[in-house]
Coordinates of C-alpha atoms in Angstrom, one line a residue:
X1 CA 0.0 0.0 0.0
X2 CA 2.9 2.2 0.5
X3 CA 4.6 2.0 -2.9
X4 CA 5.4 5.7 -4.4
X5 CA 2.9 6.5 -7.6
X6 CA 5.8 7.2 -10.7
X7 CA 5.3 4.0 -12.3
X8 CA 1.3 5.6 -12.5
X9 CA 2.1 8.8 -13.0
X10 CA 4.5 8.0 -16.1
X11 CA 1.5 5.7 -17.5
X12 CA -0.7 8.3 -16.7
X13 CA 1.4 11.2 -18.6
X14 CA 1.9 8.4 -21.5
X15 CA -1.7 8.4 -22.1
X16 CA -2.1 11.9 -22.1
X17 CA -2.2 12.9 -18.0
X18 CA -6.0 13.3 -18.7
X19 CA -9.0 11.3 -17.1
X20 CA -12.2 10.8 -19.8
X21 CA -15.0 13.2 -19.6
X22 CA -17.5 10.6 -20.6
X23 CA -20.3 12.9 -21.8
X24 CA -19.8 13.3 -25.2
X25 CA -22.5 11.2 -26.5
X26 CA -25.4 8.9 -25.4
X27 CA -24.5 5.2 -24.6
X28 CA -27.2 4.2 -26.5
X29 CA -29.4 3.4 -23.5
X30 CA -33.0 4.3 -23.4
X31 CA -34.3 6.1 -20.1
X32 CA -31.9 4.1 -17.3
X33 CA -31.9 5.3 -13.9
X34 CA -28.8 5.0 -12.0
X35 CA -29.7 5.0 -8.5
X36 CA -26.2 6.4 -6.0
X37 CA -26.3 6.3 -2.6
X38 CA -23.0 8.4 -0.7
X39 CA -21.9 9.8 2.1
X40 CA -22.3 12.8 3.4
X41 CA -18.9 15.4 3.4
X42 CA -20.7 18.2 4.6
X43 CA -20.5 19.7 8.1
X44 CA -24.1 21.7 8.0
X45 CA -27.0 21.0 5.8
X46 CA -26.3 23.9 3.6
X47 CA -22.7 22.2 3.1
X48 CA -24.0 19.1 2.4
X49 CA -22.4 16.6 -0.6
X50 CA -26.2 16.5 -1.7
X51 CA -25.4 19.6 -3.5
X52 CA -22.4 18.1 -5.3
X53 CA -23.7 15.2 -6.6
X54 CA -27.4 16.9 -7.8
X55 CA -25.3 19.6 -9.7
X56 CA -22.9 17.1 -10.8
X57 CA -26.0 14.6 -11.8
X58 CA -27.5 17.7 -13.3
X59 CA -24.3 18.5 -15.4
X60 CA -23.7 14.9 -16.6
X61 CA -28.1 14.6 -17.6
X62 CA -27.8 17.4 -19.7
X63 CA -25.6 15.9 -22.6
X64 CA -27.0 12.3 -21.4
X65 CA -31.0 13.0 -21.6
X66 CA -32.0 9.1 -21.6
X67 CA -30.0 8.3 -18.2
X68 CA -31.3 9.9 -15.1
X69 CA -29.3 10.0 -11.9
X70 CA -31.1 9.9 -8.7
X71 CA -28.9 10.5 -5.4
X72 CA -29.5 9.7 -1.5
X73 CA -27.3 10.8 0.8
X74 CA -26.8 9.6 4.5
X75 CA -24.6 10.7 6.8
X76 CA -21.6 8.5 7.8
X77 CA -23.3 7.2 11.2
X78 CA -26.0 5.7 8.7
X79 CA -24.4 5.0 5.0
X80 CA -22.8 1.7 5.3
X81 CA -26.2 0.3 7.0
X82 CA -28.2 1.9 4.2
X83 CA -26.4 -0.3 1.4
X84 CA -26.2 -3.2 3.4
X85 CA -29.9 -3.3 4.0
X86 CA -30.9 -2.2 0.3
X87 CA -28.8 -4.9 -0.7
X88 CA -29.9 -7.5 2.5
X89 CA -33.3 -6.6 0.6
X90 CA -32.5 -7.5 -3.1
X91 CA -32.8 -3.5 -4.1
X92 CA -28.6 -2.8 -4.0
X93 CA -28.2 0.3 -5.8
X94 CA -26.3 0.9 -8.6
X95 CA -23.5 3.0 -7.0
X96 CA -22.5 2.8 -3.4
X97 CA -19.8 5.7 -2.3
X98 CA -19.3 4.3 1.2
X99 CA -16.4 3.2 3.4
X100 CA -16.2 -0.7 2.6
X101 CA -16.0 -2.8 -0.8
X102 CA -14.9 -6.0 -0.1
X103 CA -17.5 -7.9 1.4
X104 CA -19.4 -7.2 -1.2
X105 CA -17.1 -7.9 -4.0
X106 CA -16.3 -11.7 -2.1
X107 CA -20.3 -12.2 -2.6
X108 CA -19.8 -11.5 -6.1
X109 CA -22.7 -8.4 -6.3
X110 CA -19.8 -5.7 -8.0
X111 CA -18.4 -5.0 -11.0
X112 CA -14.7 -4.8 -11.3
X113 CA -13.4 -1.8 -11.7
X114 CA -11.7 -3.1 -15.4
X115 CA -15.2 -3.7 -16.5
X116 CA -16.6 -0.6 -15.8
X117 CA -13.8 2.1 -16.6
X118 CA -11.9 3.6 -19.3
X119 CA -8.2 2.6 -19.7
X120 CA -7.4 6.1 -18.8
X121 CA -9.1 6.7 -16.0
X122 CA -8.4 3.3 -14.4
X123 CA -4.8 4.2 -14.9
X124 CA -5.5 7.7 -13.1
X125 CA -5.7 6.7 -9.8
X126 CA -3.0 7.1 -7.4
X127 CA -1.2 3.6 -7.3
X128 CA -1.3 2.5 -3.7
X129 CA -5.1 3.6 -3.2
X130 CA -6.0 1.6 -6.0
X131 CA -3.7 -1.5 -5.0
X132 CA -6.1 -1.3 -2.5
X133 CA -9.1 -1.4 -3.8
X134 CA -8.2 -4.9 -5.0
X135 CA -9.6 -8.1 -3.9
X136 CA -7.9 -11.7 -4.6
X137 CA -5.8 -9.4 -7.6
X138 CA -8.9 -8.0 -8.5
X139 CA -10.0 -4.3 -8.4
X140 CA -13.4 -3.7 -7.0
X141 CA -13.6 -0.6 -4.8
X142 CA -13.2 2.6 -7.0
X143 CA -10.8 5.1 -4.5
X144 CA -12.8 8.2 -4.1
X145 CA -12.0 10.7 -2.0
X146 CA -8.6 10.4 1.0
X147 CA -7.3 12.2 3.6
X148 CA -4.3 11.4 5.9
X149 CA -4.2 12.8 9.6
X150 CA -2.0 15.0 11.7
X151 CA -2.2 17.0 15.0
X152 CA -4.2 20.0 15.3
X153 CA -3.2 22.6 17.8
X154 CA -4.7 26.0 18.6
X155 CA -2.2 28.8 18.3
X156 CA -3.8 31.1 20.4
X157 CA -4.2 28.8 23.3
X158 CA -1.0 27.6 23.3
X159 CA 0.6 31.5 23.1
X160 CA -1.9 31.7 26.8
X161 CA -0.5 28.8 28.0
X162 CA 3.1 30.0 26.9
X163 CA 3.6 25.8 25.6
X164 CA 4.8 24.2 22.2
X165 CA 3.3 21.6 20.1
X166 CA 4.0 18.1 21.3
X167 CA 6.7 15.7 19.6
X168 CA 6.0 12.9 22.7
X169 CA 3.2 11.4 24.3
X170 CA 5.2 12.7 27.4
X171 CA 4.8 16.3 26.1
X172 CA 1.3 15.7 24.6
X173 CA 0.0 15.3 28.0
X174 CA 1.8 17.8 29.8
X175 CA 0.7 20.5 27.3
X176 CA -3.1 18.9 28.1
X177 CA -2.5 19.4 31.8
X178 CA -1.4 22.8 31.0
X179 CA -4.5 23.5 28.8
X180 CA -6.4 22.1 31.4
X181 CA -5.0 24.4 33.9
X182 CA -5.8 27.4 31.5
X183 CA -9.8 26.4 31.7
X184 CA -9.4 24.7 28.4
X185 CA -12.7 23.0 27.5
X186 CA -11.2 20.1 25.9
X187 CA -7.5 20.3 26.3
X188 CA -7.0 17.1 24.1
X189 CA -10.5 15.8 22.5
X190 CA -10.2 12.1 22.1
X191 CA -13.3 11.5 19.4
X192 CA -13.8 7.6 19.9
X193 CA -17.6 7.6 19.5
X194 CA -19.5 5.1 17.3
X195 CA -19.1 7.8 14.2
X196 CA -15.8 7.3 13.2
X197 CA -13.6 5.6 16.5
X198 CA -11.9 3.2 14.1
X199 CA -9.9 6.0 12.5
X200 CA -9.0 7.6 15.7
X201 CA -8.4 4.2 17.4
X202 CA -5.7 2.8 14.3
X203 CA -4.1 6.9 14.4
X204 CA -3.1 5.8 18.1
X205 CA -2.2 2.2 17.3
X206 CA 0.1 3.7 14.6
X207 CA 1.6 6.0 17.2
X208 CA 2.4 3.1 19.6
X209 CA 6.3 2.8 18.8
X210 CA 7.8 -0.6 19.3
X211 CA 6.6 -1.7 16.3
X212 CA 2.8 -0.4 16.5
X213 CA 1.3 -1.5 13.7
X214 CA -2.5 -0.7 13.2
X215 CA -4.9 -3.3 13.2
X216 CA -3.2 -6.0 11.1
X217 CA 0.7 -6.8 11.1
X218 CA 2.6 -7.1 7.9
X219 CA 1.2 -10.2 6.3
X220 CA -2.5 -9.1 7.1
X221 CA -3.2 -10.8 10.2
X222 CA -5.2 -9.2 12.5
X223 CA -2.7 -8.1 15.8
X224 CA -5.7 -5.8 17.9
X225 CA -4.9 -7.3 21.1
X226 CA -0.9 -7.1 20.9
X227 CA 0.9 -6.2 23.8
X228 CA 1.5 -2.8 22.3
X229 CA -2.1 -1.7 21.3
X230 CA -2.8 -2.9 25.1
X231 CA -0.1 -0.9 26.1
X232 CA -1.3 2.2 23.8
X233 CA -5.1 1.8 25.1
X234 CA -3.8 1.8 28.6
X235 CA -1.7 5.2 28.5
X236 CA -4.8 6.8 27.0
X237 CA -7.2 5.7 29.8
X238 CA -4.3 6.3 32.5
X239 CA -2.3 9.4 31.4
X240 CA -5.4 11.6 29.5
X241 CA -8.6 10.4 30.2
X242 CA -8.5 9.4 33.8
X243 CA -6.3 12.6 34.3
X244 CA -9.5 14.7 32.9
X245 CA -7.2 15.8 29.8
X246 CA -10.0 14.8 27.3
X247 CA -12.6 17.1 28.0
X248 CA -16.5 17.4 29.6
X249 CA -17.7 14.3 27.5
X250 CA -17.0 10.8 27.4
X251 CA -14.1 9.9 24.7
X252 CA -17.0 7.0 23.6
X253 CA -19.7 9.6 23.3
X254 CA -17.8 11.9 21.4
X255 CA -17.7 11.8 17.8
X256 CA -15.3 13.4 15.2
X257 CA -17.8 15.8 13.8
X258 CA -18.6 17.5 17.2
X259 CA -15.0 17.2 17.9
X260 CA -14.1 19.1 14.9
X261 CA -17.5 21.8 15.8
X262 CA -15.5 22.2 19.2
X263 CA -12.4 22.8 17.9
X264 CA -13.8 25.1 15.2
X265 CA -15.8 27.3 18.4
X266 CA -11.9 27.3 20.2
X267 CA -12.8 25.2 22.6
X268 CA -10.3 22.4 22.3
X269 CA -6.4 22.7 22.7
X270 CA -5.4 19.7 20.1
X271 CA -6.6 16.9 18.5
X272 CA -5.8 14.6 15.7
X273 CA -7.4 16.1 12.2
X274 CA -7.9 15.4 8.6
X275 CA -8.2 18.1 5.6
X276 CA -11.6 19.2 6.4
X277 CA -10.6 20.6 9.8
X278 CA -8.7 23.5 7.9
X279 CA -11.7 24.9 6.2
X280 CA -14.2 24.5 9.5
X281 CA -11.6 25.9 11.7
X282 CA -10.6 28.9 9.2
X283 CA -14.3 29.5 8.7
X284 CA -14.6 30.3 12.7
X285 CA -11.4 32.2 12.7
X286 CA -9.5 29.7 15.1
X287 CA -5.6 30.0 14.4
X288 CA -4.7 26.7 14.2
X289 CA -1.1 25.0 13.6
X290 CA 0.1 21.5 12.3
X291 CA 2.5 18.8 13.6
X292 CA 3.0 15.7 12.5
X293 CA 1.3 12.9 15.2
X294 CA 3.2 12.5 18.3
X295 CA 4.2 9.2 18.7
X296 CA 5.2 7.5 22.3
X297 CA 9.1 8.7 22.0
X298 CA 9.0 10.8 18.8
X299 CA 7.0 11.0 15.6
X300 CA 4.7 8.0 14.9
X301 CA 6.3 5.9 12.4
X302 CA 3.5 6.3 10.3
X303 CA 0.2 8.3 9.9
X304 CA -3.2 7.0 9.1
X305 CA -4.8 7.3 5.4
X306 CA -8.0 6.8 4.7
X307 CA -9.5 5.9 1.5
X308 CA -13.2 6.0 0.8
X309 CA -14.7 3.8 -2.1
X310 CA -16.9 3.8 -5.0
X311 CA -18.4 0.7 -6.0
X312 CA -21.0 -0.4 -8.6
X313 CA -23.3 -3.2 -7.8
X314 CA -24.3 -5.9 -10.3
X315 CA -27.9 -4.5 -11.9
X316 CA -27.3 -4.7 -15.6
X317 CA -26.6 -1.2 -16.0
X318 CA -22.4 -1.4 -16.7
X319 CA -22.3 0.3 -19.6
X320 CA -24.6 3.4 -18.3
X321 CA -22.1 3.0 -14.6
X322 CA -19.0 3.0 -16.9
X323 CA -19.8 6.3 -18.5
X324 CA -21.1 7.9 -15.6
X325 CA -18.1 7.1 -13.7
X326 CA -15.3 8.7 -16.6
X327 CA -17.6 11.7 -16.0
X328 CA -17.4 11.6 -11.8
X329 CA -13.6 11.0 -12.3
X330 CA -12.6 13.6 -14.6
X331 CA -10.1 16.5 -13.1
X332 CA -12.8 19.3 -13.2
X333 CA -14.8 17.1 -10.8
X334 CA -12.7 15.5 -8.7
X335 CA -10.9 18.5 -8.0
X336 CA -14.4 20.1 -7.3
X337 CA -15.1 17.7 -4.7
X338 CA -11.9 18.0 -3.2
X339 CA -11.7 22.1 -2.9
X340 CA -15.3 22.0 -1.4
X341 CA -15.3 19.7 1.4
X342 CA -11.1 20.1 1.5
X343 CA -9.8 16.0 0.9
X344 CA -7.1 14.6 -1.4
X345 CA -7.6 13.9 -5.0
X346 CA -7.5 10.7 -6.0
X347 CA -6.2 10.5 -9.3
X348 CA -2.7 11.3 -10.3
X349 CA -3.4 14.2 -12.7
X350 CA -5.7 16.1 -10.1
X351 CA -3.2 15.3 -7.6
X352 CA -0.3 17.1 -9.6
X353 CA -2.9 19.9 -10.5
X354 CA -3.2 20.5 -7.3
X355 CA 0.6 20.0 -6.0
X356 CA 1.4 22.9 -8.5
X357 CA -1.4 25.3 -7.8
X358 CA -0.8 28.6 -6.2
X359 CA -4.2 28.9 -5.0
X360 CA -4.0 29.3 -1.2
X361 CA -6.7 26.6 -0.5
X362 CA -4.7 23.7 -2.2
X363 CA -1.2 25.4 -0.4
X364 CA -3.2 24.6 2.5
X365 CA -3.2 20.6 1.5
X366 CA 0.2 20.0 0.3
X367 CA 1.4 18.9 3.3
X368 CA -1.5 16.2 3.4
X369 CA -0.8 15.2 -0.4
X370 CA 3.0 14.5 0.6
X371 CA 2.1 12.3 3.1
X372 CA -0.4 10.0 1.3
X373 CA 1.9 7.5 -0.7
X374 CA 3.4 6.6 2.7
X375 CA 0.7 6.3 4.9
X376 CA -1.4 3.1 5.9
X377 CA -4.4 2.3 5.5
X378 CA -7.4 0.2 6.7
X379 CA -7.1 -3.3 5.7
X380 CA -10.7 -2.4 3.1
X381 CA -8.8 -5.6 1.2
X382 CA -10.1 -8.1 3.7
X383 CA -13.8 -9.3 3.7
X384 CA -13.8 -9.0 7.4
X385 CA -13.2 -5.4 8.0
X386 CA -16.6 -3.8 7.6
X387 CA -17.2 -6.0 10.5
X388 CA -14.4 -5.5 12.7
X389 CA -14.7 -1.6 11.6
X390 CA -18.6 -1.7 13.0
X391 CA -17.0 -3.2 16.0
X392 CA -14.7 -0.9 17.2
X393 CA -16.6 1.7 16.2
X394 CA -19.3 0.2 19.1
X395 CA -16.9 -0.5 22.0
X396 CA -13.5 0.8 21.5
X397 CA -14.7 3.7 23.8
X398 CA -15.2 1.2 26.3
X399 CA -11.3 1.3 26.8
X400 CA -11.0 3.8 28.4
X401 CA -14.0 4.5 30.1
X402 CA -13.5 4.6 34.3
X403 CA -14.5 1.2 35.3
X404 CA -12.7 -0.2 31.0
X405 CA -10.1 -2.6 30.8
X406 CA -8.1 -1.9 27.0
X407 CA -7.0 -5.6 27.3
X408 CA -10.7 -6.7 28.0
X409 CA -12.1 -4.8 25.1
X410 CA -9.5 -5.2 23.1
X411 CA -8.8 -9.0 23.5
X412 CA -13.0 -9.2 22.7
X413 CA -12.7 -6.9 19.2
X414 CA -9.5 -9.2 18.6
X415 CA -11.2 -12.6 18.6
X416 CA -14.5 -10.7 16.8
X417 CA -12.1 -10.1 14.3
X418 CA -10.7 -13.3 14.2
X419 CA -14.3 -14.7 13.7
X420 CA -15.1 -12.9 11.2
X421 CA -12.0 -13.6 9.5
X422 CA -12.3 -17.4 9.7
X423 CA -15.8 -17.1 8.3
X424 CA -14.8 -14.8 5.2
X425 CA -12.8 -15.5 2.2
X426 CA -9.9 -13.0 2.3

């Protein structure tokens, strides 16, 4: 997953460095409806990816007038259940734009990618977000939209508190006590709530030094309950959360998004942020700072990407998918969606588009777009994840609650996992 993107981008500039625009003709289908459901980017109603994806449904209708594209979108807390219970129900849809592809592609209900895509634009995508998208050598899930994570830090806090940004656990929670001190509302906000815990919970695992390595270990077996994830889990409950560094609310009641609000409204010292925080923050006027994530004795080894997918379900309609999809992936549009709710392209041509651009918003990313080829990722390759994701998601909080034991919960999501491995084809 970590392997650099030239042998993509020199395919890619072979072939012309430019995804399809497929909307330069009728496929020669006679009134198709492509039903998409996706998750929601937006952090208010009025910002919400519903607007994208009519306008962009709008855009591609008009030179396509016998393919209608209806669009639901869900928020994250709900998206992956939607899908699973249209297609639970017999009614998948045609596109799914969720967070998991491989269980569904092990059932056999997707298309792969090479089926559905034009050479170029398969060939467009950045190299290790498309390696994984693959299942048994196969590519199923599309990539479409990533982010990597680093530590936020609010600049005019830290000037009150007269403290600099952490490089150590050690210093991360002395600059919390400090914060704390200072009447901080959240001095570090530990978002492990059911909304998005599993991205917070493998940024920590990451961080854990002596050879902290997410959820799986290097030939993809699942490691939750190693001594050093126990060891991680335990200096969170111990050194942050039992010390009242975390702020008024639970860690496993709080989710990213009103994490992100707090920080946004100045109310939290640091926390660990994606691309979006820089627009939601800026918006308030908060003067933020980056770092990269502290790890245990020095910078974690590695930060967390995260990859979200496209996938197109199995309902006859490949030809009407394919075109559609050389229309979502072109550079006009993927860099849209990627300026308005502030993620990383995808796609090696909208990456270098944005790489070279002098416009302060994608300055702003680059040093989240450096840091994507060597990040890691969820294991989305495995048929078990969306399970062990739903998991964690539901008691990782539990770790490091008062009365929570992290080897207890995480010796129960380790042999979850396991069970859901040994029932799975990987």
């Amino acid at each position: 997953m970590r392997r650099g993107t030239a042998g993509t981008i020199a395919v890619v500039s072979a072939l012309g460095m430019a995804a399809v625009l497929g909307g330069c003709g009728s496929t020669g289908s006679s009134d198709v409806t492509l039903r998409l459901v996706a998750a929601d980017y937006g952090d208010s109603p009025a910002h919400s990816s519903k607007k994208y994806w009519d306008d962009l449904a709008k855009d591609y209708e008009s030179t396509h007038p016998d393919v209608k594209v209806e669009v639901s979108v869900y928020s994250w807390n709900d998206v992956d259940r939607k899908v699973k219970e249209m297609v639970d129900a017999g009614h998948a849809p045609d596109l799914a734009q969720i967070g998991a592809y491989a269980d569904y592609a092990a059932a056999g209900k997707l298309y792969p990618a090479s089926e559905l895509l034009s050479i170029r634009t398969q060939a467009n995508f950045l190299s290790q977000l498309s390696d994984a998208g693959e299942w048994k050598f196969t590519q199923y899930g599309i990539p479409f939209a990533a982010s990597t994570r680093v530590l936020f830090y609010n600049k005019t806090l830290f000037a009150k508190a007269g403290i600099t940004p952490p490089t150590t656990w050690a210093e991360l929670a002395a600059d919390a006590a400090v914060l704390k001190d200072k009447g901080v509302k959240y001095p570090f906000a530990l978002p492990l709530g059911p909304e998005e815990a599993q991205a917070e919970t493998m940024q920590w695992l990451l961080a854990g030094g002596n050879g902290g390595s997410g959820y799986t270990d290097d030939i993809g077996t699942y490691t939750i309950d190693s001594a050093t994830n126990v060891s991680t889990f335990t200096w969170l409950k111990d050194d942050l959360v039992g010390k009242g560094l975390t702020g008024p609310v639970a860690p496993g009641k709080l989710n990213r998004a009103d994490a992100f609000a707090a920080f946004a409204a100045g109310q939290v010292g640091m926390l660990n942020g994606h691309p979006t925080l820089i627009q939601q923050a800026a918006a308030k006027g908060v003067k933020f700072g980056t770092v990269p994530t502290p790890g245990r004795t020095g910078k974690a080894r590695a930060s967390m990407g995260v990859t979200d997918w496209m996938m197109a379900f199995k309902n006859g309609h490949r030809d009407q998918v394919g075109d559609f999809l050389d229309f979502v992936y072109s550079d006009k549009n993927v860099l849209d969606f990627s300026r308005t709710y502030g993620l990383l392209p995808v796609t090696s041509s909208a990456s270098n588009a944005m790489s070279t651009s002098n416009e302060a918003a994608d300055k702003a990313l680059r040093p989240f777009l450096e840091e994507l080829p060597s990040t890691e990722l969820y294991p989305v390759g495995k048929t078990s994840w969306a399970a062990v994701s739903a998991a964690v998601k539901q008691n990782i909080g539990q770790a490091v609650a008062p009365n929570g034991s992290p080897n207890g919960v995480l010796t129960r999501l380790q042999a979850t996992a396991t069970a859901a491995d040994s029932t799975t084809a990987n």
